[in-house]
Amino acid sequence: MPEFFQFLVSGLTVGAVYALVALGFTLVYSASDVVNFAQGEFVMLGGMVTVFVSTAGVPLPLAALIAVGVSIVIGLLLYWLAIAPARGASAISLIIITIGASIFLRGAAQIVFDKQFHKLPSFSGDTPVNLFGAAVQPQSFWVLGGAAVIVLLLYVFLERTLLGKAVLATAANRLAARLVGINTATIMALAFGGSAAIGGIAGILITPITLTSYDVGTQLALKGFAAAMLGGMGNPLGAVVGGLLLGSLEAFGAGYISSTYKDAFAFIVILVVLFTAPQGLFGRRAVERV
Amino acid sequence: MRGSLRVLEIGNLRSAYGRIEVLKGISLEVRVGEVVALIGSNGAGKTTLLRALSGVQPITGGEISFLGERIERLPSHRRVARGILQSPEGRQIFGPLSVEDNLRLGAYLRRDNDIDEDREKIFGMFPMLKEKRSQLAGGLSGGQQQMLAIGRALMGKPKLLLLDEPSLGLSPVLIDQILAAIVSLRAAGVTVLLVEQNAAAALEIADRGYVIETGRIVHSGAASALLSDPKVKASYLGFE
Ligand SMILES: Nc1ncnc2c1ncn2[C@@H]1O[C@H](COP(=O)(O)OP(=O)(O)O)[C@@H](O)[C@H]1O
Ligand SMILES: [Mg+2]
């Protein structure tokens, strides 16, 4: 039994990161119909910028803040320089643009930073906490708590503020959103910036556990995409559940079956979802589309 | 006679989908306080014209003046800010949001303090919406969605209200209700450009009318004159 909890905790911890990446996918997809495969690069940026800025002597919290800022700026640039000019292009073209952007960001990171793996110190030390017989890293609580706070803030923003409702309106019906005076280009920029911030924070929280390097974004984008598909692309709650589920699946698979095939689970999930339930577990949030 | 101040003046407006020109030089005007009907058969270009006026359909030529100022280059949200609100064809309500949220979003650009008051006025006009205020708009019946779409446009405090086929797909009772609502809007001083395939009904309540055929205005005049015009009668008013 202790090993069950051990797997569960590590699965949920990694799953929380997948959930945040999936949330980024969902946010951007809802506002703009773009599947942004550069989503994983924001996680990389969050971790890498924090590592390099703090190594330069800046205190960790400030370095983290700078890293989130950098992620947001890159997210906005991605929208303004690559996505907005291609408005009206087909879904496939836009996906190719985001894949191109992710390759570019990875290449730039390799030059600006380096090709090594990097670690951040755990925020609250490395003494494991015993929970139901499982030894839990304190950083796991930071990841899970951080993810919970982000989800809660996003929920409050979307459901309780006029700007948040404008995001939901844009997701539900872009034509109608424009007809009531919503500047949908601003909403899309907001979605790109917001999902970049979420990705950046995820990268900062998880780096003490998993390490980071210039190329961690690719795998994470894939896992986050699988999680978003699992939950139903465009559904924020589905993204969170999908992420936690995928993380757990990986951890149990690696623990009970074989760790060699750990990364294959995401592919299997994508395939199974595509074949059996293309709408995902929760379907799409928007009922009406133009 | 209604005021002679022009709310809307369109000159030689053109619009195309790809290489297919759909509006081939439309000119018309709407004066303050008027209800103007734009009638024409399916595919004539009515929806395209209203979308061009709201700035959600690109134009290829011509000009649009609103309250004396050129607006054809303004993005859609700036036109809404100036007071051009539209209840689009097919209703296009925000299905996953509540009735109340739909109405609140209609007032998205407003910064005054009368928003709640105006919402109550709309509830007074369409009591059905008040009953269902916290329900999801996507669950409303077609008629209720139409009322919501009109109510949402009214929440933007229109100086010019564009209505695209508000009677489409509704029962005769509901059509009468919608038309009565338009008449009461006129009484309240709202200027309306009303697009209808249901030409007779639209001309009954309008001051003036334009007939559009494959992207061109082919008739225009006082609504009563159009109603008795033999050519208009033959093409658009069925057997009346
Ligand atoms: N999105 C579109 N793409 C291409 N052609 C369109 C599109 N929308 C409308 N059309 C064409 O433009 C013409 C005018 O359409 P529309 O403005 O919807 O007419 P109406 O509202 O009078 O029925 C029609 O021939 C229609 O087929
Ligand atoms: Mg039409």
XYZ file of C-alpha atoms in Angstrom, chain B:
240
model
C -42.318 63.246 -40.733
C -39.397 61.922 -38.756
C -36.255 63.987 -38.233
C -34.146 64.756 -41.250
C -30.828 64.217 -39.435
C -29.125 61.250 -41.000
C -28.060 58.552 -38.590
C -26.682 56.377 -41.341
C -25.671 57.184 -44.860
C -24.153 54.547 -47.109
C -22.664 55.427 -50.480
C -21.830 52.941 -53.209
C -20.890 50.225 -50.735
C -19.219 47.126 -52.138
C -18.300 43.825 -50.553
C -17.141 40.463 -51.835
C -16.501 36.928 -50.669
C -13.243 36.097 -52.388
C -13.767 37.138 -55.995
C -17.540 36.974 -55.860
C -18.988 40.436 -55.404
C -22.067 40.321 -53.199
C -22.747 44.032 -52.598
C -22.462 45.873 -55.895
C -22.715 49.507 -54.882
C -25.377 49.974 -52.213
C -26.562 53.468 -51.311
C -29.145 54.150 -48.656
C -29.846 56.309 -45.650
C -31.575 56.047 -42.309
C -32.814 59.177 -40.535
C -33.127 59.684 -36.845
C -36.110 57.924 -35.264
C -37.004 55.953 -38.370
C -37.669 52.273 -38.806
C -36.305 51.411 -42.228
C -37.022 48.007 -43.725
C -34.536 46.304 -46.014
C -36.256 43.505 -47.876
C -35.138 41.060 -50.500
C -35.049 37.371 -51.205
C -32.643 34.830 -49.782
C -29.056 35.495 -50.906
C -29.679 39.085 -51.988
C -26.955 40.421 -49.675
C -28.927 41.706 -46.666
C -26.851 39.942 -44.019
C -23.639 40.894 -45.776
C -24.724 44.544 -45.704
C -25.523 44.522 -41.982
C -22.236 42.785 -41.204
C -20.371 45.356 -43.271
C -22.110 48.102 -41.265
C -20.993 46.468 -37.992
C -17.449 46.054 -39.282
C -17.350 42.273 -39.197
C -17.421 41.914 -42.985
C -14.671 43.533 -45.076
C -15.740 45.988 -47.751
C -14.079 46.537 -51.084
C -15.327 50.040 -51.730
C -17.750 52.807 -50.855
C -18.369 54.785 -47.706
C -20.360 54.580 -44.503
C -21.219 57.686 -42.494
C -22.681 57.426 -39.032
C -24.022 60.624 -37.440
C -22.053 62.580 -39.994
C -18.700 60.840 -39.480
C -17.019 58.317 -41.727
C -16.704 54.949 -40.011
C -15.927 52.434 -42.740
C -12.355 52.039 -41.512
C -13.205 51.603 -37.848
C -12.911 48.138 -36.266
C -16.113 46.546 -35.024
C -15.647 47.440 -31.356
C -15.276 51.141 -32.144
C -18.510 51.079 -34.106
C -20.261 49.459 -31.146
C -18.816 52.177 -28.928
C -20.375 54.788 -31.216
C -23.789 53.183 -30.926
C -24.207 50.685 -33.778
C -25.595 47.495 -32.277
C -26.758 44.429 -34.123
C -29.010 41.491 -33.393
C -27.525 39.105 -35.971
C -29.159 36.529 -38.182
C -29.482 33.194 -36.431
C -29.464 34.924 -33.023
C -25.842 34.019 -32.150
C -26.399 34.190 -28.419
C -23.656 33.067 -26.034
C -25.028 29.567 -25.443
C -22.806 28.461 -22.542
C -23.441 31.707 -20.625
C -26.502 32.663 -18.595
C -29.252 34.933 -19.899
C -28.100 37.604 -17.477
C -24.471 37.326 -18.609
C -25.586 37.609 -22.231
C -27.342 40.866 -21.402
C -24.417 42.155 -19.341
C -22.058 41.465 -22.250
C -24.375 43.482 -24.479
C -23.330 46.465 -22.341
C -19.657 45.425 -22.496
C -18.328 48.842 -23.524
C -20.629 50.908 -21.321
C -19.127 52.601 -18.287
C -22.249 54.366 -16.971
C -24.307 53.390 -13.944
C -27.600 52.651 -15.681
C -26.761 49.142 -16.832
C -28.845 47.353 -14.170
C -31.719 49.719 -14.762
C -31.638 49.070 -18.511
C -31.576 45.335 -17.894
C -34.758 45.670 -15.831
C -36.353 47.588 -18.726
C -35.523 44.710 -21.045
C -36.965 42.253 -18.534
C -40.091 44.423 -18.582
C -40.207 44.174 -22.362
C -39.530 40.420 -22.460
C -40.731 39.002 -19.095
C -39.786 35.500 -20.255
C -36.122 36.490 -20.048
C -36.526 37.579 -16.430
C -37.926 34.190 -15.463
C -34.950 32.462 -17.069
C -32.321 35.015 -16.103
C -29.938 32.552 -14.474
C -30.412 29.748 -17.000
C -27.958 29.032 -19.793
C -28.939 30.878 -22.958
C -28.298 27.782 -25.064
C -31.265 26.094 -23.361
C -33.801 28.743 -24.391
C -36.347 28.159 -27.150
C -35.810 29.820 -30.528
C -38.200 32.657 -29.753
C -36.632 33.302 -26.371
C -33.166 33.325 -27.941
C -34.383 35.895 -30.457
C -35.656 38.099 -27.651
C -32.354 37.661 -25.874
C -30.427 38.637 -29.015
C -32.532 41.805 -29.359
C -32.254 42.515 -25.636
C -28.487 42.052 -25.767
C -28.235 44.559 -28.631
C -30.436 47.025 -26.713
C -28.136 46.738 -23.681
C -25.505 48.483 -25.804
C -27.665 51.649 -25.894
C -27.987 51.696 -29.691
C -28.229 54.930 -31.631
C -28.817 52.620 -34.575
C -30.209 49.136 -34.070
C -29.600 46.606 -36.842
C -32.013 43.680 -36.785
C -31.288 40.763 -39.101
C -34.360 38.592 -39.667
C -35.729 38.738 -36.126
C -38.767 36.713 -37.200
C -36.822 33.845 -38.762
C -38.112 30.466 -37.634
C -40.627 31.864 -35.153
C -44.317 31.064 -34.761
C -46.844 33.727 -35.914
C -47.624 34.624 -32.294
C -43.964 35.207 -31.535
C -43.480 37.155 -34.757
C -46.265 39.512 -33.685
C -44.605 39.882 -30.307
C -41.262 40.756 -31.875
C -42.850 43.241 -34.292
C -44.734 44.869 -31.427
C -41.433 45.178 -29.599
C -39.891 46.963 -32.594
C -42.830 49.374 -32.739
C -42.398 50.186 -29.059
C -38.666 50.700 -29.612
C -39.441 53.269 -32.266
C -41.800 54.985 -29.830
C -38.889 55.089 -27.390
C -36.803 56.867 -30.035
C -34.568 54.028 -31.233
C -33.587 54.193 -34.896
C -33.886 50.789 -36.575
C -32.678 49.201 -39.791
C -34.765 46.053 -40.085
C -33.845 43.231 -42.439
C -36.645 40.827 -43.234
C -37.588 38.169 -45.729
C -41.066 38.524 -44.299
C -41.498 41.666 -46.394
C -45.151 42.417 -45.754
C -44.735 42.307 -41.989
C -41.625 44.499 -42.132
C -43.243 47.129 -44.376
C -46.347 47.200 -42.135
C -44.318 48.630 -39.282
C -41.612 50.534 -41.199
C -41.532 54.199 -42.227
C -39.560 53.582 -45.362
C -38.175 50.623 -47.203
C -35.481 49.492 -49.623
C -35.638 46.431 -51.815
C -32.320 44.690 -52.484
C -31.794 42.251 -55.330
C -28.477 40.443 -55.942
C -26.456 43.158 -54.281
C -28.253 46.198 -55.683
C -31.058 48.418 -54.393
C -33.856 48.078 -56.962
C -36.737 49.899 -55.239
C -37.049 52.348 -52.409
C -39.663 54.643 -50.936
C -42.241 55.104 -48.228
C -43.283 51.774 -46.754
C -46.906 52.350 -47.705
C -45.904 53.081 -51.298
C -43.827 49.924 -51.513
C -46.681 47.908 -50.061
C -48.915 48.978 -52.918
C -46.271 48.939 -55.663
C -47.336 46.248 -58.180
C -43.759 45.116 -58.910
C -42.870 44.830 -55.243
C -46.166 43.090 -54.602
C -45.513 40.539 -57.320
C -41.966 39.697 -56.234
C -41.982 40.027 -52.477
C -45.450 40.162 -51.020
C -46.777 36.818 -52.258
C -50.497 36.809 -52.994
C -51.533 39.859 -51.004
